[in-house]
Short mmCIF file of C-alpha atoms in Angstrom, two decimals:
data_model
loop_
_atom_site.label_atom_id
_atom_site.label_comp_id
_atom_site.label_asym_id
_atom_site.label_seq_id
_atom_site.Cartn_x
_atom_site.Cartn_y
_atom_site.Cartn_z
CA UNK A 1 30.08 -5.83 -17.23
CA UNK A 2 33.29 -5.10 -15.28
CA UNK A 3 33.43 -6.06 -11.59
CA UNK A 4 33.75 -2.37 -10.60
CA UNK A 5 30.62 -1.50 -12.56
CA UNK A 6 28.86 -4.52 -11.05
CA UNK A 7 29.65 -3.21 -7.58
CA UNK A 8 28.33 0.22 -8.51
CA UNK A 9 25.10 -1.28 -9.87
CA UNK A 10 24.70 -3.40 -6.74
CA UNK A 11 25.10 -0.35 -4.53
CA UNK A 12 22.63 1.62 -6.65
CA UNK A 13 20.04 -1.15 -6.33
CA UNK A 14 20.56 -1.19 -2.56
CA UNK A 15 20.07 2.57 -2.46
CA UNK A 16 16.88 2.28 -4.51
CA UNK A 17 15.51 -0.35 -2.09
CA UNK A 18 16.29 1.84 0.92
CA UNK A 19 14.75 4.90 -0.74
CA UNK A 20 11.60 2.86 -1.37
CA UNK A 21 11.50 1.89 2.30
CA UNK A 22 12.09 5.47 3.41
CA UNK A 23 9.27 6.65 1.13
CA UNK A 24 6.92 4.17 2.83
CA UNK A 25 8.02 5.43 6.26
CA UNK A 26 7.44 9.03 5.20
CA UNK A 27 3.98 8.20 3.82
CA UNK A 28 3.08 6.47 7.08
CA UNK A 29 4.45 9.46 9.03
CA UNK A 30 2.29 11.77 6.95
CA UNK A 31 -0.82 9.68 7.74
CA UNK A 32 0.04 9.72 11.47
CA UNK A 33 0.62 13.48 11.46
CA UNK A 34 -2.74 14.04 9.77
CA UNK A 35 -4.45 11.91 12.43
CA UNK A 36 -2.60 13.89 15.12
CA UNK A 37 -3.79 17.15 13.55
CA UNK A 38 -7.42 15.96 13.59
CA UNK A 39 -7.02 14.90 17.22
CA UNK A 40 -5.53 18.25 18.29
CA UNK A 41 -8.03 20.18 16.21
CA UNK A 42 -10.94 18.46 17.96
CA UNK A 43 -9.33 18.66 21.40
CA UNK A 44 -8.50 22.34 20.95
CA UNK A 45 -12.02 23.36 19.97
CA UNK A 46 -12.97 26.33 22.12
CA UNK A 47 -9.49 26.51 23.63
CA UNK A 48 -7.03 29.36 23.17
CA UNK A 49 -4.37 27.51 25.15
CA UNK A 50 -1.01 28.19 23.48
CA UNK A 51 0.19 24.58 23.79
CA UNK A 52 -2.90 23.27 22.02
CA UNK A 53 -2.50 25.77 19.20
CA UNK A 54 1.21 24.93 18.94
CA UNK A 55 0.50 21.18 18.83
CA UNK A 56 -2.14 21.68 16.13
CA UNK A 57 0.20 23.82 14.02
CA UNK A 58 3.10 21.41 14.37
CA UNK A 59 0.97 18.40 13.40
CA UNK A 60 -0.08 20.31 10.28
CA UNK A 61 3.53 21.15 9.44
CA UNK A 62 4.62 17.56 10.07
CA UNK A 63 1.98 16.22 7.65
CA UNK A 64 3.02 18.66 4.92
CA UNK A 65 6.73 17.93 5.35
CA UNK A 66 6.28 14.15 5.51
CA UNK A 67 4.24 14.18 2.30
CA UNK A 68 6.91 16.26 0.60
CA UNK A 69 9.60 13.88 1.83
CA UNK A 70 7.75 10.83 0.51
CA UNK A 71 7.43 12.42 -2.92
CA UNK A 72 11.09 13.38 -3.11
CA UNK A 73 12.21 9.94 -1.97
CA UNK A 74 10.10 8.28 -4.67
CA UNK A 75 11.50 10.65 -7.29
CA UNK A 76 15.03 9.94 -6.08
CA UNK A 77 14.46 6.18 -6.38
CA UNK A 78 13.18 6.70 -9.94
CA UNK A 79 16.21 8.86 -10.80
CA UNK A 80 18.62 6.23 -9.43
CA UNK A 81 16.90 3.53 -11.44
CA UNK A 82 17.13 5.58 -14.63
CA UNK A 83 20.79 6.33 -13.94
CA UNK A 84 21.64 2.68 -13.31
CA UNK A 85 19.99 1.64 -16.56
CA UNK A 86 21.78 4.42 -18.42
CA UNK A 87 25.20 3.14 -17.39
CA UNK A 88 24.24 -0.55 -17.56
CA UNK A 89 21.00 -1.15 -19.49
CA UNK A 90 18.62 -3.60 -17.83
CA UNK A 91 20.60 -3.68 -14.60
CA UNK A 92 18.12 -1.96 -12.31
CA UNK A 93 14.38 -1.87 -11.70
CA UNK A 94 13.79 0.91 -14.17
CA UNK A 95 10.98 3.30 -13.50
CA UNK A 96 12.02 5.52 -16.33
CA UNK A 97 8.66 5.01 -18.01
CA UNK A 98 7.33 7.55 -15.46
CA UNK A 99 7.72 10.10 -18.21
CA UNK A 100 6.04 7.89 -20.81
CA UNK A 101 2.28 7.48 -20.61
CA UNK A 102 0.87 3.98 -20.94
CA UNK A 103 -1.84 3.27 -23.55
CA UNK A 104 -5.12 5.10 -22.95
CA UNK A 105 -8.27 3.32 -21.86
CA UNK A 106 -9.69 3.48 -25.38
CA UNK A 107 -6.90 1.23 -26.64
CA UNK A 108 -7.20 -1.25 -23.79
CA UNK A 109 -10.64 -2.39 -24.83
CA UNK A 110 -12.48 -5.02 -22.77
CA UNK A 111 -10.64 -6.17 -19.65
CA UNK A 112 -9.31 -9.55 -20.68
CA UNK A 113 -5.87 -11.10 -21.00
CA UNK A 114 -4.02 -9.51 -23.90
CA UNK A 115 -0.24 -9.52 -24.34
CA UNK A 116 1.98 -12.55 -23.89
CA UNK A 117 3.03 -11.57 -20.35
CA UNK A 118 -0.57 -11.18 -19.18
CA UNK A 119 -1.48 -14.46 -20.88
CA UNK A 120 1.37 -16.19 -19.00
CA UNK A 121 0.29 -14.57 -15.74
CA UNK A 122 -3.35 -15.58 -16.24
CA UNK A 123 -2.33 -19.13 -17.15
CA UNK A 124 -0.14 -19.36 -14.03
CA UNK A 125 -3.08 -18.35 -11.83
CA UNK A 126 -5.69 -20.53 -13.51
CA UNK A 127 -3.69 -23.76 -13.52
CA UNK A 128 -5.64 -24.54 -10.39
CA UNK A 129 -8.38 -22.41 -8.76
CA UNK A 130 -6.91 -22.97 -5.30
CA UNK A 131 -3.27 -23.13 -4.23
CA UNK A 132 -1.97 -26.07 -2.26
CA UNK A 133 -0.84 -23.86 0.61
CA UNK A 134 -2.96 -24.81 3.59
CA UNK A 135 -4.70 -21.41 3.35
CA UNK A 136 -1.45 -19.64 4.28
CA UNK A 137 -1.80 -17.08 1.49
CA UNK A 138 -5.32 -15.89 2.26
CA UNK A 139 -4.52 -15.94 5.96
CA UNK A 140 -1.62 -13.56 5.32
CA UNK A 141 -3.84 -11.25 3.27
CA UNK A 142 -6.58 -11.21 5.91
CA UNK A 143 -4.17 -10.69 8.82
CA UNK A 144 -2.45 -7.77 7.10
CA UNK A 145 -5.78 -6.10 6.35
CA UNK A 146 -7.13 -6.70 9.86
CA UNK A 147 -3.99 -5.20 11.39
CA UNK A 148 -4.20 -2.18 9.09
CA UNK A 149 -7.85 -1.36 9.80
CA UNK A 150 -7.88 -2.20 13.51
CA UNK A 151 -9.07 0.92 15.45
CA UNK A 152 -6.33 2.77 17.26
CA UNK A 153 -3.59 1.14 15.24
CA UNK A 154 -0.80 3.65 14.69
CA UNK A 155 2.22 2.84 12.60
CA UNK A 156 5.35 2.99 14.72
CA UNK A 157 7.74 5.55 13.23
CA UNK A 158 10.92 3.77 12.18
CA UNK A 159 14.36 5.22 12.90
CA UNK A 160 15.68 7.62 10.22
CA UNK A 161 17.22 5.75 7.28
CA UNK A 162 20.84 6.48 6.26
CA UNK A 163 20.76 9.58 4.11
CA UNK A 164 22.23 9.47 0.61
CA UNK A 165 22.75 12.64 -1.31
CA UNK A 166 22.40 11.81 -5.02
CA UNK A 167 24.02 14.19 -7.48
CA UNK A 168 21.68 16.90 -8.62
CA UNK A 169 19.33 16.64 -5.64
CA UNK A 170 19.11 19.72 -3.47
CA UNK A 171 20.56 18.94 -0.05
CA UNK A 172 17.53 20.64 1.52
CA UNK A 173 15.34 17.79 0.18
CA UNK A 174 17.62 15.24 1.86
CA UNK A 175 17.70 17.27 5.08
CA UNK A 176 13.91 17.25 5.17
CA UNK A 177 14.07 13.44 5.52
CA UNK A 178 15.58 13.96 8.97
CA UNK A 179 13.14 16.69 9.98
CA UNK A 180 9.90 14.73 9.66
CA UNK A 181 10.51 12.13 12.41
CA UNK A 182 11.84 14.79 14.78
CA UNK A 183 8.82 17.01 14.20
CA UNK A 184 6.60 14.02 14.91
CA UNK A 185 8.58 13.28 18.11
CA UNK A 186 8.19 16.92 19.16
CA UNK A 187 4.45 16.75 18.49
CA UNK A 188 4.32 13.58 20.57
CA UNK A 189 6.17 15.25 23.47
CA UNK A 190 3.95 18.33 23.33
CA UNK A 191 0.87 16.11 23.22
CA UNK A 192 1.87 14.17 26.34
CA UNK A 193 2.73 17.44 28.13
CA UNK A 194 -0.62 18.95 27.20
CA UNK A 195 -2.46 15.78 28.23
CA UNK A 196 -0.64 15.81 31.57
CA UNK A 197 -1.57 19.44 32.21
CA UNK A 198 -5.18 18.79 31.26
CA UNK A 199 -5.33 15.81 33.62
CA UNK A 200 -3.91 18.01 36.42
CA UNK A 201 -6.60 20.61 35.78
CA UNK A 202 -9.43 18.10 36.15
CA UNK A 203 -8.18 16.70 39.50
CA UNK A 204 -10.01 17.42 42.86
CA UNK A 205 -7.91 20.62 43.24
CA UNK A 206 -10.26 22.29 40.78
CA UNK A 207 -13.28 20.88 42.53
CA UNK A 208 -12.08 22.48 45.79
CA UNK A 209 -11.61 25.80 44.02
CA UNK A 210 -15.15 25.73 42.72
CA UNK A 211 -16.42 24.97 46.25
CA UNK A 212 -14.55 28.00 47.62
CA UNK A 213 -16.25 30.21 45.08
CA UNK A 214 -19.67 29.06 46.24
CA UNK B 1 -21.26 -16.64 -6.98
CA UNK B 2 -19.13 -19.69 -6.23
CA UNK B 3 -17.50 -20.44 -2.89
CA UNK B 4 -14.08 -19.07 -3.86
CA UNK B 5 -15.65 -15.74 -4.83
CA UNK B 6 -17.73 -15.64 -1.64
CA UNK B 7 -14.58 -16.36 0.34
CA UNK B 8 -12.79 -13.42 -1.30
CA UNK B 9 -15.84 -11.26 -0.66
CA UNK B 10 -15.58 -11.81 3.09
CA UNK B 11 -12.17 -10.13 3.08
CA UNK B 12 -13.14 -7.27 0.80
CA UNK B 13 -16.17 -6.62 3.04
CA UNK B 14 -14.19 -7.22 6.28
CA UNK B 15 -16.82 -9.78 7.28
CA UNK B 16 -14.47 -11.61 9.62
CA UNK B 17 -17.12 -13.93 11.08
CA UNK B 18 -17.95 -15.22 7.60
CA UNK B 19 -14.21 -15.32 6.81
CA UNK B 20 -13.61 -17.56 9.84
CA UNK B 21 -16.42 -19.88 8.71
CA UNK B 22 -14.89 -20.21 5.26
CA UNK B 23 -11.44 -20.82 6.74
CA UNK B 24 -12.83 -23.65 8.85
CA UNK B 25 -14.76 -25.18 5.95
CA UNK B 26 -11.85 -24.91 3.50
CA UNK B 27 -9.47 -26.42 6.07
CA UNK B 28 -11.92 -29.30 6.53
CA UNK B 29 -12.04 -29.85 2.77
CA UNK B 30 -8.27 -29.46 2.36
CA UNK B 31 -8.73 -26.51 -0.05
CA UNK B 32 -6.18 -23.69 -0.26
CA UNK B 33 -6.08 -19.98 -1.12
CA UNK B 34 -8.40 -19.11 -4.04
CA UNK B 35 -5.60 -17.68 -6.18
CA UNK B 36 -7.50 -17.68 -9.49
CA UNK B 37 -10.40 -15.41 -8.45
CA UNK B 38 -7.95 -13.10 -6.67
CA UNK B 39 -6.03 -12.80 -9.95
CA UNK B 40 -9.03 -12.03 -12.15
CA UNK B 41 -10.52 -9.61 -9.61
CA UNK B 42 -7.18 -7.82 -9.32
CA UNK B 43 -6.92 -7.59 -13.11
CA UNK B 44 -10.35 -5.94 -13.31
CA UNK B 45 -9.67 -3.59 -10.40
CA UNK B 46 -6.35 -2.46 -11.89
CA UNK B 47 -7.96 -1.78 -15.27
CA UNK B 48 -10.73 0.21 -13.55
CA UNK B 49 -8.23 2.27 -11.55
CA UNK B 50 -5.49 2.86 -14.11
CA UNK B 51 -6.99 1.87 -17.45
CA UNK B 52 -8.17 5.32 -18.62
CA UNK B 53 -4.85 7.18 -18.33
CA UNK B 54 -2.26 5.02 -16.57
CA UNK B 55 1.26 6.21 -15.91
CA UNK B 56 4.14 4.93 -13.84
CA UNK B 57 4.03 7.80 -11.33
CA UNK B 58 0.44 6.93 -10.42
CA UNK B 59 1.30 3.26 -10.09
CA UNK B 60 4.33 3.96 -7.88
CA UNK B 61 2.28 6.31 -5.67
CA UNK B 62 -0.57 3.80 -5.37
CA UNK B 63 1.83 1.03 -4.31
CA UNK B 64 3.54 3.38 -1.83
CA UNK B 65 0.16 4.35 -0.35
CA UNK B 66 -0.88 0.69 -0.11
CA UNK B 67 2.39 -0.20 1.61
CA UNK B 68 2.00 2.68 4.07
CA UNK B 69 -1.55 1.52 4.80
CA UNK B 70 -0.39 -2.05 5.38
CA UNK B 71 2.95 -1.10 6.96
CA UNK B 72 2.15 -2.27 10.51
CA UNK B 73 4.78 -4.98 10.82
CA UNK B 74 4.21 -6.24 7.24
CA UNK B 75 6.26 -6.05 4.10
CA UNK B 76 4.60 -5.69 0.69
CA UNK B 77 7.50 -5.82 -1.80
CA UNK B 78 7.32 -2.63 -3.91
CA UNK B 79 9.05 -3.87 -7.05
CA UNK B 80 6.89 -6.99 -7.27
CA UNK B 81 3.74 -4.99 -6.51
CA UNK B 82 4.49 -2.41 -9.21
CA UNK B 83 5.41 -5.16 -11.69
CA UNK B 84 2.10 -6.98 -11.12
CA UNK B 85 0.11 -3.77 -11.61
CA UNK B 86 2.04 -3.05 -14.82
CA UNK B 87 1.65 -6.63 -16.10
CA UNK B 88 -2.11 -6.40 -15.67
CA UNK B 89 -2.01 -3.22 -17.78
CA UNK B 90 -0.16 -5.13 -20.53
CA UNK B 91 3.08 -3.21 -19.97
CA UNK B 92 5.85 -5.56 -21.05
CA UNK B 93 9.24 -4.13 -20.12
CA UNK B 94 12.16 -6.47 -19.38
CA UNK B 95 12.22 -5.81 -15.63
CA UNK B 96 8.46 -6.39 -15.36
CA UNK B 97 8.65 -9.70 -17.23
CA UNK B 98 11.64 -10.81 -15.17
CA UNK B 99 9.86 -10.12 -11.87
CA UNK B 100 6.45 -11.53 -12.83
CA UNK B 101 7.76 -14.70 -14.48
CA UNK B 102 9.70 -15.73 -11.38
CA UNK B 103 6.80 -15.23 -8.92
CA UNK B 104 4.94 -18.33 -7.74
CA UNK B 105 1.10 -18.26 -7.78
CA UNK B 106 0.85 -18.02 -3.99
CA UNK B 107 3.24 -15.04 -3.83
CA UNK B 108 1.27 -13.37 -6.63
CA UNK B 109 -2.01 -13.96 -4.78
CA UNK B 110 -0.62 -12.55 -1.51
CA UNK B 111 0.55 -9.35 -3.17
CA UNK B 112 -2.46 -8.95 -5.45
CA UNK B 113 -4.89 -9.77 -2.63
CA UNK B 114 -3.60 -6.94 -0.46
CA UNK B 115 -3.48 -4.48 -3.35
CA UNK B 116 -6.98 -5.59 -4.38
CA UNK B 117 -8.31 -4.73 -0.93
CA UNK B 118 -6.79 -1.23 -1.23
CA UNK B 119 -8.18 -0.73 -4.76
CA UNK B 120 -11.69 -1.81 -3.72
CA UNK B 121 -11.54 0.11 -0.44
CA UNK B 122 -10.54 3.28 -2.30
CA UNK B 123 -13.58 2.92 -4.58
CA UNK B 124 -16.03 2.72 -1.65
CA UNK B 125 -18.37 0.26 -3.42
CA UNK B 126 -21.82 -0.58 -2.07
CA UNK B 127 -22.63 -4.25 -1.43
CA UNK B 128 -24.49 -4.41 -4.75
CA UNK B 129 -21.63 -2.80 -6.65
CA UNK B 130 -19.14 -5.18 -5.05
CA UNK B 131 -21.28 -8.19 -5.99
CA UNK B 132 -21.50 -6.92 -9.59
CA UNK B 133 -17.72 -6.45 -9.66
CA UNK B 134 -17.11 -9.96 -8.33
CA UNK B 135 -19.59 -11.34 -10.87
CA UNK B 136 -17.51 -9.72 -13.63
CA UNK B 137 -14.35 -11.19 -12.07
CA UNK B 138 -15.92 -14.68 -12.15
CA UNK B 139 -16.83 -14.28 -15.83
CA UNK B 140 -13.32 -13.07 -16.67
CA UNK B 141 -11.86 -16.05 -14.84
CA UNK B 142 -14.03 -18.40 -16.90
CA UNK B 143 -12.68 -16.74 -20.07
CA UNK B 144 -9.11 -17.20 -18.83
CA UNK B 145 -9.76 -20.85 -18.04
CA UNK B 146 -11.28 -21.38 -21.50
CA UNK B 147 -8.30 -19.69 -23.20
CA UNK B 148 -5.86 -21.79 -21.17
CA UNK B 149 -7.37 -25.07 -22.43
#
């Protein structure tokens, strides 16, 4: 492979890695937007306040857009991988088999080690029942799960990734990647503004008003 | 159910008090991460999830969802995760073999353990169903150990 082609392949692999990361961010943003929508939906029950309705609508839009972004980013990463392997076979993490179905369940039979790769993998894991790692591995697994399921944990939106515009991809899809975090930020701003106004309403000022009425 | 399986169960059930007890006992005995039972349980869970009509799009989406779920300050490598799912479905493409063959058992267990939690969590198993699943995983592991001899 020529050095120029090697550089191109290296850049393509870097792009694929960044697209993967952006897809994860978009998926996390979608999950956050859905939680925001549920929050606003519950908080707005019985309220016709325009800010609450706006916040609810925008959370819904943010969830839809973020999900769309995640899907497009994943498809872009797959397309880049296919392209890289077209120009230099075996050079990139191909996901071209997306269009090719894997064997059906009927052919898989009983769940036991089968092909040579799975036999090697099984042998690697059964050499010893327990790793000599001072419990570092299982500690990592447990910590990651505990952090993920801890109540009130919200994934911090990461800054927008550099945007690449692959050939053949509609620029609107790429532009959507920038929209999602800004919509979320707008929802966040509206939410804090609404919360502030609601707190103001429940202060003693209202209590005095109700006394005057009596 | 042996101790390694019970240890894994504490994580899948989020029984953190029992998990802490096992951590203390294993540390006292000088025992490490139960990589073998994690591997066989992951193999079974992958077959259950993708075995009927697996395709790469589903696998990529599952890994992306798992990474989003675990994204709070952590980093589950997507290529390695996808490769391990594919390997357990007997998909043997060059990139999958290259990735899986270079992974050490502990790295495999860390990735598979987190993906296993997501697979089991998605299924919403009862305690009985989880125990039955782990019993199957123990039996599969015994078959692997017999084949390896």
